[in-house]
């Protein structure tokens, strides 16, 4: 995939730059946009964004590497983010994690060979009333049991 | 005392995400009054001061007083920033507000911005909150179309633009100065105060930062009157707040209680008590950075001062309930890992201390600890507190001190069993 925004995306970038009194402030939003467009923020993407915003590449890289949601490596089609912070942990997140590792045959941080699943554990997702919680791409699923989790994964395309 | 439905009333109204439904239920009346009657900043701030509303993001700072610190005589912009980062483990109330009552938050933003004559406001929302983000975007658009945001709001000569900025996964960005750094496009590093954001905040301009829930109470204070709101709470903690209860309870969820209601009522009456009829062991009262309470301490009234007297904090109101089966050693280890991972690394006591505490706790939990480790943990924690740029250091240290002092037996038992398993006497030198 060539690293360049299309016309529509460029329009969004210009719009974002107008949003803020200083252009640096739009960096976070532009990075989110770049991630949507290119899948993850590779060194080439960092370079492209830096050029676009007239910022040093090292500066862009520092920002990218500070935040966990900016992906520096590709992830699978389904990005599984299992919360294992306190409320989820005491409500059975550990068992779910074991189950996922066995079922998918990967460790935390890994991606299945077919590129379908990437497994992460994450910090509190702010949905502890539904512990244990998993985020898959941009959606939350809560009150999980191993059975519900199986149904959920098996129901994905 | 007890349950009230000021904010949570809107959670129960079908379709309240829509402006029409929100207005049919009394929404936007307060903002309309403040703007069309052209209330001065002083009048708004006086009203808030009288209400005793305190910041619900964690620190409990009086809201009216905070707004009063902003100098309004200087040329140039002033900003309002909404803290929707909600990342303190155990906390989920702001998500409910944004999902079910987005216009209530917008209404609070309009009034708060008017109090400091801000023409621009930014909502900083955590990156994982896709659904609340989309709901807020739609609500902002609806408010704009109704003429409540944009130029000449409510037909006045006031202008207010509200932008929404997505975070990208970093707990520290909930801390107000880190949030501002992040919003400006930098790494989320906290800054030393002073200068306080009220004087030098976003883009070096006077800035007010408030939590989602705090701002959502503002229209209610104006609507019902500050005396009513203050009267609901205790002498120094006004009104009510949302408590998010999670963990081992029958009915986890968000409950709105007047401040001063006993914690026992929250857990046993509203959240349905400990699940499966089990016995209560411990409660974290306001997010994981708040010192833990033992089961015999839950008659404490839920207000800022009562929890402080007990050596803990009301924090974010995120209440984690743990039953008798909970392994508190594992819980503390998990908390240590969290703060160590989330430390931004600027201050040595926080960066190194959280790392050390985690490694020692790993040893303790893994059965290789000894009882000197427990003393070392408390010692390290005490050396962190008060010696860092931002309160994350304290947030990491206080759980360690409270878990180990309040549940010393459980920690001792773990190291004793470890020692027995290894066939050596207990208090040997560290391996
Ligand atoms: C490490 C750390 C994390 C914080 N996270 C949040 C948060 O996620 N949401 C929030 O509203 N306040 C958070 N705070 C508190 C903010 O710094 C600030 O006090 C608050 O946003 C002020 O708003 P309020 O007066 O309405 O409570 C955090 C503080 C610290 C030290
Ligand atoms: S206390 Fe910790 S998180 Fe806060 S500025 Fe220092 S190192 Fe960073
Ligand atoms: S601890 Fe898992 S969502 Fe909060």
XYZ file of C-alpha atoms and ligand atoms in Angstrom:
631
model
C 0.000 0.000 0.000
C 1.479 3.407 -0.903
C 1.891 5.666 2.089
C -0.174 8.696 1.114
C -3.587 9.988 2.142
C -6.242 10.201 -0.553
C -8.044 13.474 -1.337
C -10.791 12.857 1.179
C -8.277 12.114 3.936
C -6.249 15.188 3.014
C -9.379 17.267 3.419
C -9.798 15.854 6.912
C -6.178 16.653 7.712
C -6.615 20.273 6.624
C -9.784 20.471 8.681
C -7.946 19.069 11.719
C -5.137 21.576 11.343
C -7.678 24.397 11.461
C -9.124 22.992 14.668
C -6.210 23.956 16.833
C -4.288 27.150 17.378
C -1.018 25.203 16.965
C -0.413 22.543 14.376
C 1.329 20.111 16.766
C -1.968 19.696 18.536
C -3.467 18.009 15.487
C -0.760 15.330 15.519
C -2.753 12.925 17.690
C -5.749 13.107 15.387
C -3.629 12.802 12.239
C -1.960 9.716 13.691
C -5.347 8.154 14.417
C -6.330 8.900 10.831
C -3.085 7.458 9.488
C -3.613 4.300 11.490
C -7.093 3.903 10.054
C -5.755 4.468 6.553
C -2.583 2.370 6.669
C -3.366 -0.218 9.361
C -0.438 0.579 11.584
C 2.160 3.285 12.084
C 5.282 1.889 10.419
C 8.470 3.968 10.217
C 7.382 4.953 6.677
C 4.063 6.235 7.997
C 5.815 8.157 10.769
C 8.018 9.737 8.138
C 5.063 10.569 5.923
C 3.105 12.195 8.773
C 6.195 14.111 9.865
C 6.640 15.460 6.334
C 2.994 16.354 6.029
C 2.964 18.258 9.304
C 6.453 19.696 8.936
C 7.604 18.126 12.183
C 10.837 16.213 12.912
C 10.462 12.449 12.445
C 12.042 11.894 15.865
C 9.313 13.995 17.454
C 6.573 12.040 15.732
C 8.228 8.781 16.745
C 8.401 9.866 20.403
C 4.702 10.598 20.423
C 3.782 7.377 18.627
C 5.802 5.244 21.011
C 4.363 6.925 24.122
C 0.813 5.701 23.551
C -0.392 2.101 23.476
C -3.170 2.560 20.922
C -0.805 3.686 18.208
C 0.151 0.383 16.634
C 3.736 0.034 15.554
C 3.215 -3.500 14.288
C 0.355 -4.877 12.207
C -2.410 -6.618 14.119
C -4.820 -9.320 13.004
C -8.253 -8.731 11.568
C -9.638 -9.021 15.084
C -7.664 -7.275 17.761
C -8.602 -8.899 21.050
C -7.903 -6.686 24.042
C -8.735 -8.508 27.231
C -8.845 -6.396 30.370
C -7.088 -8.054 33.288
C -7.060 -5.156 35.724
C -8.431 -5.629 39.245
C -12.208 -5.811 38.715
C -11.856 -8.063 35.688
C -9.128 -10.125 37.320
C -11.218 -10.935 40.390
C -14.151 -11.760 38.115
C -12.302 -14.370 36.095
C -10.177 -12.646 33.431
C -7.302 -15.056 34.125
C -9.394 -18.058 33.118
C -10.473 -16.294 29.923
C -6.866 -15.525 29.074
C -5.834 -19.161 29.518
C -8.724 -20.175 27.344
C -7.798 -17.738 24.594
C -4.152 -18.747 24.617
C -5.077 -22.396 24.194
C -7.821 -21.808 21.691
C -5.754 -19.516 19.484
C -2.394 -21.113 20.171
C -0.691 -17.760 20.703
C 0.833 -15.858 23.571
C -0.087 -12.340 24.686
C 1.128 -9.942 22.001
C 0.988 -12.622 19.309
C -1.026 -12.989 16.127
C -2.436 -16.214 14.713
C -0.724 -17.526 11.592
C -3.828 -16.876 9.493
C -3.738 -13.223 10.539
C -7.202 -13.359 12.064
C -6.495 -12.723 15.725
C -4.078 -10.667 17.774
C -4.238 -11.156 21.531
C -3.460 -8.401 24.010
C -4.131 -7.893 27.677
C -4.950 -4.297 28.507
C -5.483 -2.023 31.488
C -8.943 -1.126 32.817
C -11.317 -0.359 29.944
C -13.681 1.707 32.093
C -16.460 -0.847 31.925
C -15.844 -2.732 35.172
C -19.560 -3.133 35.898
C -19.459 -5.741 33.125
C -16.259 -7.478 34.266
C -14.643 -9.410 32.753
C -14.544 -7.275 29.622
C -12.902 -7.657 26.232
C -12.545 -5.055 23.508
C -12.522 -6.416 19.953
C -11.497 -3.748 17.464
C -13.740 -0.828 18.468
C -16.389 -2.718 20.470
C -16.758 -3.784 24.105
C -18.166 -7.133 25.204
C -18.759 -7.761 28.888
C -19.940 -10.213 31.538
C -17.954 -12.904 29.750
C -17.624 -16.593 30.491
C -15.502 -18.974 28.452
C -18.687 -20.158 26.751
C -19.819 -16.648 25.863
C -16.353 -15.847 24.605
C -16.397 -18.939 22.364
C -19.776 -17.960 20.953
C -18.528 -14.467 20.364
C -15.374 -15.548 18.516
C -17.111 -18.263 16.557
C -19.695 -15.713 15.445
C -17.085 -13.455 13.865
C -16.710 -13.586 10.091
C -29.477 10.573 52.644
C -29.412 7.749 50.187
C -30.198 7.312 46.549
C -31.164 10.282 44.357
C -31.678 10.600 40.614
C -30.208 13.853 39.442
C -27.848 12.682 36.708
C -28.982 9.061 36.730
C -32.563 10.137 36.018
C -31.495 10.612 32.421
C -30.035 7.101 32.270
C -33.540 5.712 32.617
C -35.167 7.842 29.931
C -35.372 6.027 26.626
C -33.656 7.891 23.807
C -32.147 10.591 25.986
C -29.158 10.758 23.664
C -31.413 12.837 21.436
C -31.706 16.538 22.059
C -35.472 16.456 21.597
C -35.958 13.847 24.315
C -33.477 15.555 26.602
C -35.322 18.863 26.229
C -38.715 17.265 26.779
C -37.327 16.250 30.133
C -36.223 19.706 31.145
C -32.855 19.714 29.378
C -31.061 22.910 28.294
C -33.282 25.062 30.547
C -30.361 25.958 32.809
C -27.972 26.862 30.000
C -30.675 28.840 28.225
C -31.349 30.804 31.412
C -27.692 31.518 32.099
C -27.017 32.646 28.535
C -30.215 34.545 27.719
C -30.364 36.247 31.111
C -26.722 37.104 30.506
C -25.437 35.902 33.886
C -22.031 37.310 34.728
C -19.109 35.010 35.459
C -19.267 36.137 39.083
C -22.897 35.144 39.394
C -22.276 31.678 37.957
C -19.230 31.170 40.150
C -21.054 32.366 43.288
C -23.835 29.903 42.559
C -21.383 27.047 42.181
C -19.555 28.028 45.346
C -22.810 27.986 47.300
C -23.628 24.522 45.988
C -20.444 22.986 47.463
C -19.947 20.998 44.269
C -16.492 19.431 44.365
C -14.474 17.935 41.550
C -15.487 14.354 40.881
C -12.457 13.372 38.793
C -10.660 12.311 41.932
C -9.169 15.236 43.783
C -12.381 16.819 45.095
C -11.359 20.418 44.538
C -14.274 22.897 44.958
C -15.533 23.680 41.452
C -16.683 27.274 41.942
C -13.377 28.175 43.538
C -11.449 26.617 40.626
C -13.359 28.710 38.099
C -12.773 31.786 40.220
C -8.988 31.428 39.847
C -9.109 32.177 36.136
C -8.061 35.742 35.387
C -10.707 37.224 33.118
C -9.280 40.659 32.507
C -6.451 39.592 30.140
C -6.631 39.796 26.368
C -6.695 36.528 24.449
C -8.462 33.197 24.696
C -9.328 31.146 27.736
C -10.122 27.457 27.464
C -12.342 24.901 29.065
C -11.061 21.327 28.941
C -13.231 18.354 29.771
C -11.446 15.392 31.279
C -13.078 12.315 29.747
C -9.973 10.165 30.032
C -11.519 7.932 32.720
C -8.718 5.415 33.185
C -8.417 4.928 36.928
C -9.040 1.196 37.397
C -12.498 0.632 38.825
C -13.991 3.801 37.317
C -16.708 3.818 34.660
C -19.279 6.483 35.578
C -18.245 9.072 32.962
C -18.819 6.497 30.247
C -22.416 6.147 31.436
C -22.928 9.904 31.400
C -21.602 10.253 27.864
C -23.549 7.265 26.568
C -26.875 8.118 28.163
C -26.890 11.855 28.781
C -24.466 13.500 26.345
C -26.488 16.702 26.237
C -26.302 17.065 30.010
C -22.525 17.224 29.671
C -22.799 19.695 26.788
C -25.129 21.850 28.853
C -22.612 21.836 31.701
C -19.883 22.793 29.253
C -21.913 25.774 28.020
C -22.389 27.097 31.546
C -18.802 26.466 32.656
C -17.440 28.140 29.522
C -19.656 31.161 30.169
C -18.309 31.483 33.708
C -14.793 32.100 32.402
C -15.768 33.645 29.048
C -14.215 30.798 27.111
C -15.118 30.522 23.448
C -13.487 27.168 22.911
C -13.740 23.936 24.803
C -11.997 20.615 24.245
C -13.236 17.236 25.347
C -10.306 14.853 25.849
C -11.753 11.358 25.632
C -9.804 8.140 26.080
C -9.091 6.389 22.790
C -10.831 3.149 23.778
C -14.149 4.961 24.214
C -15.301 4.641 20.598
C -18.970 4.413 21.383
C -19.083 7.354 23.807
C -17.011 9.304 21.264
C -19.523 8.708 18.495
C -22.444 9.509 20.783
C -20.777 12.755 21.854
C -20.008 13.688 18.238
C -23.647 13.303 17.278
C -24.859 15.204 20.306
C -22.421 18.045 19.606
C -23.692 18.233 16.048
C -27.298 18.321 17.243
C -26.508 21.071 19.725
C -24.775 23.029 16.990
C -27.761 22.725 14.694
C -30.070 23.903 17.446
C -27.926 26.997 17.885
C -26.678 26.026 21.339
C -23.107 25.804 20.092
C -21.319 27.809 17.423
C -21.909 31.519 16.871
C -24.578 33.441 18.829
C -25.552 30.622 21.122
C -29.178 30.798 22.303
C -29.456 33.950 20.211
C -26.932 35.803 22.393
C -23.711 37.402 21.259
C -21.720 34.559 22.792
C -19.771 32.044 20.776
C -18.743 28.556 21.834
C -17.023 25.859 19.825
C -16.563 22.407 21.348
C -13.947 20.081 19.900
C -13.448 16.475 20.815
C -9.973 14.999 20.971
C -9.280 11.265 21.191
C -6.522 10.064 23.472
C -4.391 7.116 22.465
C -4.022 4.898 25.501
C -2.027 6.275 28.432
C -3.434 6.430 31.965
C -1.195 9.338 32.864
C -3.067 11.579 30.420
C -5.900 11.739 32.960
C -3.646 13.846 35.156
C -4.522 17.386 34.228
C -1.122 18.747 33.215
C -0.290 15.559 31.281
C -3.655 15.849 29.579
C -2.798 19.341 28.424
C 0.608 18.216 27.105
C -1.102 15.408 25.235
C -3.783 17.713 23.841
C -1.053 20.030 22.585
C 0.449 17.146 20.609
C 3.252 16.052 22.913
C 3.945 12.975 24.985
C 1.676 12.995 28.031
C 4.223 14.258 30.542
C 2.921 15.937 33.703
C 4.360 19.334 34.599
C 5.298 20.860 37.904
C 2.716 23.208 39.409
C 2.713 26.192 39.770
C 1.931 27.602 37.307
C -1.544 26.172 37.649
C -3.632 25.600 34.542
C -6.051 28.322 35.693
C -3.264 30.802 34.968
C -1.157 29.007 32.374
C -2.824 25.984 30.861
C -3.661 24.862 27.353
C -1.458 26.654 24.788
C -0.163 28.625 27.812
C -3.580 30.256 28.260
C -5.810 30.324 31.349
C -7.644 27.011 31.393
C -10.221 25.242 33.502
C -10.115 21.447 33.530
C -13.063 19.546 34.876
C -14.204 15.983 34.947
C -17.237 14.854 32.906
C -19.368 14.137 35.955
C -18.470 17.417 37.669
C -19.662 19.382 34.632
C -22.787 17.273 34.364
C -23.899 18.419 37.816
C -23.602 22.072 36.845
C -26.979 22.361 35.019
C -28.597 20.540 37.921
C -27.130 23.002 40.418
C -28.516 25.918 38.385
C -31.884 24.224 37.849
C -32.562 23.145 41.402
C -30.691 25.932 43.119
C -27.375 25.755 44.962
C -29.028 25.566 48.386
C -30.922 22.452 47.420
C -27.765 20.830 46.079
C -25.614 21.767 49.064
C -28.374 20.565 51.400
C -28.208 17.061 49.992
C -24.629 16.486 51.050
C -22.545 17.012 54.129
C -21.247 20.305 55.412
C -18.256 20.386 53.063
C -19.182 17.947 50.300
C -22.152 19.156 48.333
C -24.883 17.164 46.690
C -24.500 13.715 45.293
C -22.313 11.723 42.982
C -22.232 8.613 40.865
C -20.678 5.553 42.449
C -19.547 2.795 40.140
C -19.594 -0.527 41.949
C -17.766 -3.540 40.532
C -16.252 -6.785 41.704
C -18.010 -9.358 43.860
C -21.465 -7.823 44.213
C -24.831 -9.092 43.064
C -25.650 -5.965 41.026
C -22.581 -4.147 39.767
C -23.398 -0.784 38.194
C -23.689 2.959 38.695
C -25.606 4.277 41.696
C -26.167 7.936 42.495
C -26.108 8.675 46.208
C -26.049 11.828 48.277
C -22.644 12.435 49.794
C -22.510 11.145 53.335
C -24.472 7.971 52.616
C -22.786 5.021 54.360
C -20.722 2.744 52.158
C -22.586 -0.210 53.646
C -25.786 1.082 52.052
C -24.083 1.390 48.665
C -22.809 -2.179 48.789
C -25.641 -3.992 50.516
C -28.785 -2.054 49.592
C -28.042 -0.762 46.117
C -25.468 -3.156 44.716
C -27.272 -6.135 46.228
C -24.566 -7.203 48.669
C -21.686 -9.600 48.200
C -22.553 -12.141 45.558
C -23.445 -15.729 46.366
C -23.908 -14.745 50.006
C -20.135 -14.704 50.550
C -18.413 -12.696 53.264
C -16.877 -9.321 52.503
C -13.119 -9.033 52.793
C -12.042 -5.645 51.465
C -13.201 -2.618 49.489
C -11.276 -0.147 47.342
C -13.372 3.006 47.646
C -12.539 5.278 44.717
C -10.331 3.688 42.085
C -7.210 1.612 42.726
C -5.114 4.541 43.927
C -7.266 4.897 47.047
C -6.140 3.027 50.171
C -8.115 -0.172 50.721
C -10.690 -0.578 53.496
C -11.312 -3.646 55.646
C -14.783 -5.147 55.950
C -15.184 -3.581 59.402
C -14.652 -0.077 57.994
C -17.573 0.100 55.589
C -19.855 2.117 57.832
C -17.860 5.147 56.717
C -20.017 7.922 55.241
C -19.178 8.383 51.571
C -17.904 11.932 51.431
C -14.493 13.467 50.877
C -13.746 14.314 54.502
C -14.952 11.095 56.122
C -12.829 8.943 53.851
C -9.834 11.205 54.403
C -10.277 10.800 58.165
C -10.137 7.055 57.652
C -6.858 7.480 55.779
C -8.366 6.806 52.389
C -10.023 8.858 49.638
C -13.349 9.196 47.887
C -11.436 9.436 44.601
C -13.440 8.733 41.487
C -16.199 6.885 43.324
C -15.167 3.641 41.611
C -15.833 1.075 44.343
C -14.264 -2.367 43.990
C -15.765 -4.989 46.287
C -13.756 -8.095 47.161
C -15.140 -11.162 48.910
C -13.420 -13.588 51.265
C -12.030 -15.705 48.415
C -10.000 -12.828 46.969
C -6.230 -13.219 46.977
C -5.140 -9.758 48.108
C -1.494 -10.505 47.360
C -2.419 -11.005 43.711
C -4.582 -7.878 43.754
C -1.765 -5.735 45.111
C 0.666 -7.210 42.592
C -1.746 -6.303 39.801
C -2.048 -2.761 41.123
C 1.745 -2.437 41.334
C 2.118 -3.621 37.755
C -0.417 -1.093 36.596
C 1.287 1.936 38.130
C 4.725 0.762 37.138
C 3.604 0.341 33.533
C 1.815 3.691 33.505
C 4.538 5.760 35.210
C 5.758 8.272 32.656
C 9.286 7.892 34.002
C 10.154 11.536 34.561
C 10.744 11.288 38.330
C 13.232 8.801 39.724
C 11.231 7.865 42.865
C 8.172 7.031 40.781
C 9.949 5.352 37.865
C 12.336 3.259 39.986
C 10.058 2.859 43.000
C 7.136 1.456 41.040
C 9.517 -0.944 39.299
C 11.028 -2.127 42.575
C 7.659 -2.555 44.228
C 6.467 -4.628 41.301
C 9.517 -6.867 41.315
C 9.335 -7.433 45.060
C 5.619 -8.133 44.864
C 6.265 -10.619 42.074
C 8.679 -12.389 44.380
C 6.218 -12.323 47.277
C 3.310 -13.536 45.167
C 5.484 -16.138 43.491
C 6.391 -17.702 46.833
C 9.970 -16.480 47.033
C 9.447 -13.597 49.423
C 10.256 -13.128 53.067
C 8.852 -10.851 55.682
C 11.595 -8.280 55.244
C 10.267 -7.799 51.735
C 7.030 -6.564 53.239
C 8.849 -3.940 55.273
C 10.895 -2.967 52.242
C 7.737 -2.477 50.210
C 6.267 -0.112 52.773
C 9.585 1.675 53.043
C 9.882 2.199 49.277
C 6.274 3.348 49.102
C 6.862 5.890 51.845
C 9.891 7.224 50.027
C 7.859 7.827 46.877
C 5.025 9.746 48.506
C 5.339 13.476 48.273
C 8.536 13.283 46.200
C 7.215 13.368 42.664
C 6.004 15.827 40.048
C 2.494 14.480 39.845
C 0.271 12.444 42.164
C 0.794 9.170 40.253
C 3.664 8.433 42.609
C 1.339 8.647 45.597
C -1.305 6.710 43.723
C 1.167 3.859 43.341
C 2.451 4.033 46.909
C -0.756 4.329 48.931
C -2.225 0.959 47.930
C 1.040 -0.763 48.869
C 1.106 0.809 52.315
C -2.579 0.196 52.980
C -2.772 -3.395 51.725
C 0.296 -4.479 53.654
C -0.554 -2.720 56.903
C -4.245 -3.619 56.909
C -3.857 -7.191 55.728
C -0.410 -7.941 57.118
C -1.528 -11.427 58.231
C -2.433 -12.443 54.717
C 0.892 -11.207 53.352
C 2.811 -12.839 56.221
C 0.987 -16.093 55.615
C 2.050 -16.006 51.975
C 5.716 -15.480 52.752
C 5.560 -18.053 55.572
C 4.090 -20.688 53.312
C 6.712 -19.837 50.747
C 9.439 -20.227 53.349
C 7.985 -23.536 54.503
C 7.802 -24.798 50.945
C 11.431 -23.864 50.417
C 12.386 -25.583 53.677
C 14.034 -22.573 55.231
C 13.196 -20.454 58.258
C 11.084 -17.411 57.667
C 13.049 -14.211 58.085
C 16.175 -15.169 56.206
C 18.092 -12.735 54.105
C 16.655 -11.983 50.733
C 17.545 -14.390 47.977
C -2.500 9.881 37.588
C -3.777 10.643 37.561
C -4.810 10.230 36.729
C -6.000 10.949 36.671
N -6.988 10.509 35.848
C -8.136 11.221 35.761
C -9.179 10.806 34.877
O -9.067 9.800 34.174
N -10.305 11.557 34.809
C -10.458 12.691 35.561
O -11.488 13.342 35.462
N -9.495 13.093 36.416
C -8.345 12.395 36.529
N -7.359 12.835 37.372
C -7.573 14.081 38.119
C -7.202 15.295 37.276
O -5.824 15.565 37.421
C -7.970 16.560 37.709
O -7.862 16.695 39.080
C -9.430 16.547 37.349
O -9.627 16.286 35.992
C -10.039 17.875 37.685
O -11.428 17.878 37.443
P -12.480 17.991 38.642
O -12.054 19.135 39.499
O -13.772 18.220 37.958
O -12.427 16.687 39.360
C -6.165 12.107 37.462
C -5.134 12.499 38.303
C -3.960 11.773 38.365
C -2.894 12.233 39.275
S 5.108 10.948 39.487
Fe 5.440 9.299 38.004
S 3.886 9.642 36.430
Fe 4.017 11.560 37.621
S 5.483 12.827 36.518
Fe 6.663 11.652 38.021
S 7.334 9.785 36.918
Fe 5.695 10.718 35.726
S -10.982 -3.606 35.433
Fe -11.607 -4.425 33.527
S -12.879 -2.872 32.730
Fe -12.195 -2.016 34.586
